[in-house]
Amino acid sequence: ETGVTQTPRHLVMGMTNKKSLKCEQHLGHNAMYWYKQSAKKPLELMFVYNFKEQTENNSVPSRFSPECPNSSHLFLHLHTLQPEDSALYLCASSQAMGGTLNNEQFFGPGTRLTVL
Amino acid sequence: AQKVTQAQTEISVVEKEDVTLDCVYETRDTTYYLFWYKQPPSGELVFLIRRNSFDEQNEISGRYSWNFQKSTSSFNFTITASQVVDSAVYFCAQLSMDSNYQLIWGAGTKLIIKP
């Protein structure tokens, strides 16, 4: 496989469930990102990992817990979510971060999450 | 403050027409990066182009072209001879030190190409 893959593509969960979203990048990149895309709202950056180390946590509620075991894999663990957490969750990766070349981000297809 | 404005919420044109998507950015930095992404109905954001602030040369890639003008803080995107497959939401974004190197996204422009 090439590019950035995400599983599952669709997920329906109850508020008491625990689930995980998985992201894998096959591009040899060093940085990975989680974004949330809600209807009629701008893309929201949730977490950033660079060389497996978390560098950003944009005031995300603790019911979202990221994990980055290596530079190729990124997880988003979900527990006791609320209906307003329903959204498209996008994973991205980039070769580098910040004000350098090769900082463009490549995105996966996203996981459409519905919380009942 | 960092800001990206895409004033056109939705544009609808007939196939083969040319169409321009507007993007206006705000930044206090002298070094910054501008991006365009395409999001088709499938949901995946597809990277189209990155522009550095120190390179104002316009770019053409097939039917796509980009006009970067620092004087007006604009980075507009033109599709020539549009096709139905161009239908998508297009996002403009900016990255700079002032935004802690986080992408600042525009609201997106939904482009509808009618056959």
Coordinates of C-alpha atoms in Angstrom, one line a residue:
Chain A
E1 CA 0.0 0.0 0.0
T2 CA 1.1 3.6 -0.6
G3 CA 0.3 6.9 1.0
V4 CA -1.7 7.3 4.2
T5 CA -4.2 4.7 5.2
Q6 CA -6.9 4.9 8.0
T7 CA -9.1 2.2 9.5
P8 CA -11.9 1.9 10.0
R9 CA -13.4 4.1 7.3
H10 CA -16.7 4.3 9.2
L11 CA -17.4 3.8 12.9
V12 CA -20.6 4.0 14.9
M13 CA -20.3 3.9 18.7
G14 CA -22.2 4.5 21.8
M15 CA -21.2 7.0 24.4
T16 CA -20.0 4.3 26.7
N17 CA -17.9 2.4 24.2
K18 CA -14.1 2.3 23.8
K19 CA -12.7 2.2 20.3
S20 CA -9.5 3.1 18.4
L21 CA -8.8 4.7 15.1
K22 CA -5.7 3.6 13.3
C23 CA -3.5 5.5 10.9
E24 CA -0.5 4.2 8.9
Q25 CA 1.8 6.1 6.6
H26 CA 3.9 4.4 4.0
L27 CA 5.8 7.5 2.9
G28 CA 8.8 7.4 5.3
H29 CA 7.6 10.6 7.0
N30 CA 8.6 11.8 10.4
A31 CA 5.6 13.8 11.5
M32 CA 2.0 12.7 11.9
Y33 CA -1.2 14.6 12.7
W34 CA -4.8 14.1 13.8
Y35 CA -7.4 16.5 12.6
K36 CA -11.1 16.8 13.3
Q37 CA -13.4 18.0 10.5
S38 CA -17.0 18.8 11.6
A39 CA -19.7 20.1 9.3
K40 CA -19.5 23.8 8.7
K41 CA -16.4 24.2 10.8
P42 CA -12.8 24.7 9.8
L43 CA -10.4 21.8 10.1
E44 CA -9.2 21.5 13.7
L45 CA -5.7 20.2 14.5
M46 CA -5.9 17.9 17.5
F47 CA -2.4 16.3 18.0
V48 CA 1.0 16.4 16.4
Y49 CA 3.8 13.9 16.7
N50 CA 7.3 14.4 15.4
F51 CA 9.7 11.5 15.5
K52 CA 7.2 9.7 17.8
E53 CA 7.1 12.6 20.3
Q54 CA 4.0 14.5 20.9
T55 CA 4.6 18.2 20.1
E56 CA 1.1 19.6 20.1
N57 CA -2.1 19.0 22.0
N58 CA -4.6 21.6 21.0
S59 CA -6.7 21.6 24.2
V60 CA -8.3 18.3 23.2
P61 CA -10.6 16.7 25.8
S62 CA -9.0 13.7 27.6
R63 CA -11.6 11.4 26.1
F64 CA -9.4 11.4 23.1
S65 CA -6.0 9.8 23.7
P66 CA -3.4 9.6 21.0
E67 CA -0.6 7.0 20.7
C68 CA 2.3 6.9 18.3
P69 CA 4.4 3.7 18.8
N70 CA 6.6 4.5 15.8
S71 CA 6.9 7.0 13.0
S72 CA 4.7 5.0 10.7
H73 CA 1.7 4.4 13.0
L74 CA -0.7 6.7 14.9
F75 CA -3.7 5.8 16.9
L76 CA -6.5 7.7 18.4
H77 CA -8.1 6.0 21.4
L78 CA -11.7 7.0 22.1
H79 CA -13.7 6.5 25.2
T80 CA -16.9 8.0 26.7
L81 CA -17.4 10.2 23.7
Q82 CA -20.3 12.7 23.2
P83 CA -22.6 13.1 20.2
E84 CA -20.9 16.4 19.4
D85 CA -17.7 14.4 18.7
S86 CA -19.3 13.0 15.6
A87 CA -17.1 14.1 12.7
L88 CA -14.6 13.1 10.1
Y89 CA -11.2 12.3 11.7
L90 CA -8.3 12.8 9.4
C91 CA -4.8 11.6 9.8
A92 CA -1.9 13.3 7.9
S93 CA 1.8 13.0 7.7
S94 CA 4.7 15.1 6.5
Q95 CA 8.4 14.6 5.9
A96 CA 9.3 17.6 8.0
M97 CA 7.5 20.1 10.2
G98 CA 7.6 23.9 10.5
G99 CA 9.3 26.4 8.3
T100 CA 11.2 24.0 6.1
L101 CA 10.8 22.4 2.8
N102 CA 9.0 19.1 2.6
N103 CA 6.5 20.4 5.1
E104 CA 3.4 19.7 3.0
Q105 CA 1.0 17.3 4.7
F106 CA -0.5 14.2 3.0
F107 CA -3.8 13.0 4.3
G108 CA -5.6 9.7 4.7
P109 CA -9.2 9.1 3.6
G110 CA -10.5 9.7 7.1
T111 CA -12.7 7.9 9.6
R112 CA -16.3 9.0 9.6
L113 CA -17.3 8.7 13.3
T114 CA -20.9 8.8 14.6
V115 CA -21.5 8.8 18.3
L116 CA -25.0 7.8 19.4
Chain B
A1 CA -3.2 37.4 13.4
Q2 CA -3.1 34.5 11.0
K3 CA -6.1 34.2 8.8
V4 CA -7.1 32.6 5.5
T5 CA -10.2 33.8 3.8
Q6 CA -12.0 32.0 1.0
A7 CA -14.9 34.3 0.3
Q8 CA -16.6 32.0 -2.2
T9 CA -18.6 29.5 -0.3
E10 CA -19.9 27.7 -3.4
I11 CA -19.3 28.1 -7.1
S12 CA -21.2 26.3 -9.9
V13 CA -20.1 26.3 -13.5
V14 CA -20.8 24.3 -16.6
E15 CA -18.1 21.9 -17.8
K16 CA -15.3 23.3 -19.9
E17 CA -15.7 26.8 -18.3
D18 CA -12.7 28.3 -16.6
V19 CA -13.1 29.0 -12.9
T20 CA -11.0 30.9 -10.3
L21 CA -11.1 30.2 -6.6
D22 CA -10.0 33.1 -4.4
C23 CA -7.8 32.9 -1.4
V24 CA -6.7 35.9 0.7
Y25 CA -4.3 35.4 3.6
E26 CA -3.1 37.5 6.5
T27 CA 0.2 37.1 8.3
R28 CA 2.8 39.2 10.0
D29 CA 5.6 36.9 9.1
T30 CA 7.9 37.5 6.2
T31 CA 8.5 33.7 5.7
Y32 CA 5.4 31.6 5.2
Y33 CA 4.0 28.8 3.1
L34 CA 0.7 28.6 1.3
F35 CA -1.1 25.5 0.2
W36 CA -4.1 24.3 -1.8
Y37 CA -5.9 21.1 -1.1
K38 CA -8.8 19.3 -2.8
Q39 CA -11.4 17.3 -0.9
P40 CA -13.6 15.2 -3.2
P41 CA -16.7 13.6 -1.8
S42 CA -14.7 10.6 -0.7
G43 CA -13.3 12.8 2.0
E44 CA -9.5 12.5 1.5
L45 CA -7.7 15.8 1.4
V46 CA -5.4 15.8 -1.7
F47 CA -2.4 18.0 -1.7
L48 CA -2.2 20.2 -4.8
I49 CA 0.5 22.8 -4.3
R50 CA 2.8 24.5 -1.8
R51 CA 4.2 28.0 -2.3
N52 CA 6.9 29.7 -0.3
S53 CA 6.6 33.4 0.4
F54 CA 9.9 34.1 -1.2
D55 CA 8.9 32.6 -4.5
E56 CA 6.2 34.6 -6.3
Q57 CA 6.6 32.8 -9.6
N58 CA 3.2 31.6 -10.8
E59 CA 2.8 27.9 -11.4
I60 CA 0.9 25.9 -14.0
S61 CA 0.3 22.2 -13.8
G62 CA -1.9 20.9 -16.6
R63 CA -5.3 22.6 -16.3
Y64 CA -4.4 24.0 -12.9
S65 CA -2.7 27.3 -12.4
W66 CA -1.9 29.4 -9.3
N67 CA -1.4 33.2 -9.1
F68 CA 0.5 34.3 -6.0
Q69 CA 0.5 38.0 -5.4
K70 CA 2.1 39.4 -2.3
S71 CA 0.9 42.9 -3.0
T72 CA -2.7 41.8 -2.5
S73 CA -1.9 38.9 -0.1
S74 CA -3.7 36.5 -2.5
F75 CA -3.0 33.0 -3.8
N76 CA -5.7 32.3 -6.3
F77 CA -6.3 29.0 -8.0
T78 CA -7.6 28.7 -11.6
I79 CA -9.0 25.6 -13.3
T80 CA -9.0 25.9 -17.1
A81 CA -11.5 23.9 -19.1
S82 CA -13.2 22.4 -16.0
Q83 CA -14.3 18.8 -15.8
V84 CA -16.9 17.1 -13.7
V85 CA -14.1 15.3 -11.8
D86 CA -13.0 18.7 -10.6
S87 CA -16.1 18.9 -8.4
A88 CA -14.9 19.0 -4.8
V89 CA -14.3 21.3 -1.9
Y90 CA -11.0 23.2 -2.3
F91 CA -9.1 24.5 0.8
C92 CA -6.5 27.1 0.9
A93 CA -4.1 27.0 3.9
Q94 CA -1.2 28.9 5.4
L95 CA 1.7 27.9 7.7
S96 CA 4.1 30.3 9.4
M97 CA 6.2 30.7 12.5
D98 CA 3.5 33.0 13.9
S99 CA 1.0 30.2 13.8
N100 CA 3.5 28.0 15.6
Y101 CA 3.8 26.2 12.3
Q102 CA 0.3 24.9 12.4
L103 CA -1.7 25.1 9.2
I104 CA -4.4 27.8 9.3
W105 CA -7.2 26.7 7.0
G106 CA -9.7 28.6 5.0
A107 CA -13.3 27.6 5.2
G108 CA -13.2 26.0 1.8
T109 CA -15.0 26.6 -1.5
K110 CA -17.3 24.0 -2.8
L111 CA -16.9 23.7 -6.6
I112 CA -19.7 22.1 -8.6
I113 CA -19.0 21.3 -12.3
K114 CA -22.2 20.6 -14.2
P115 CA -22.0 18.4 -17.3

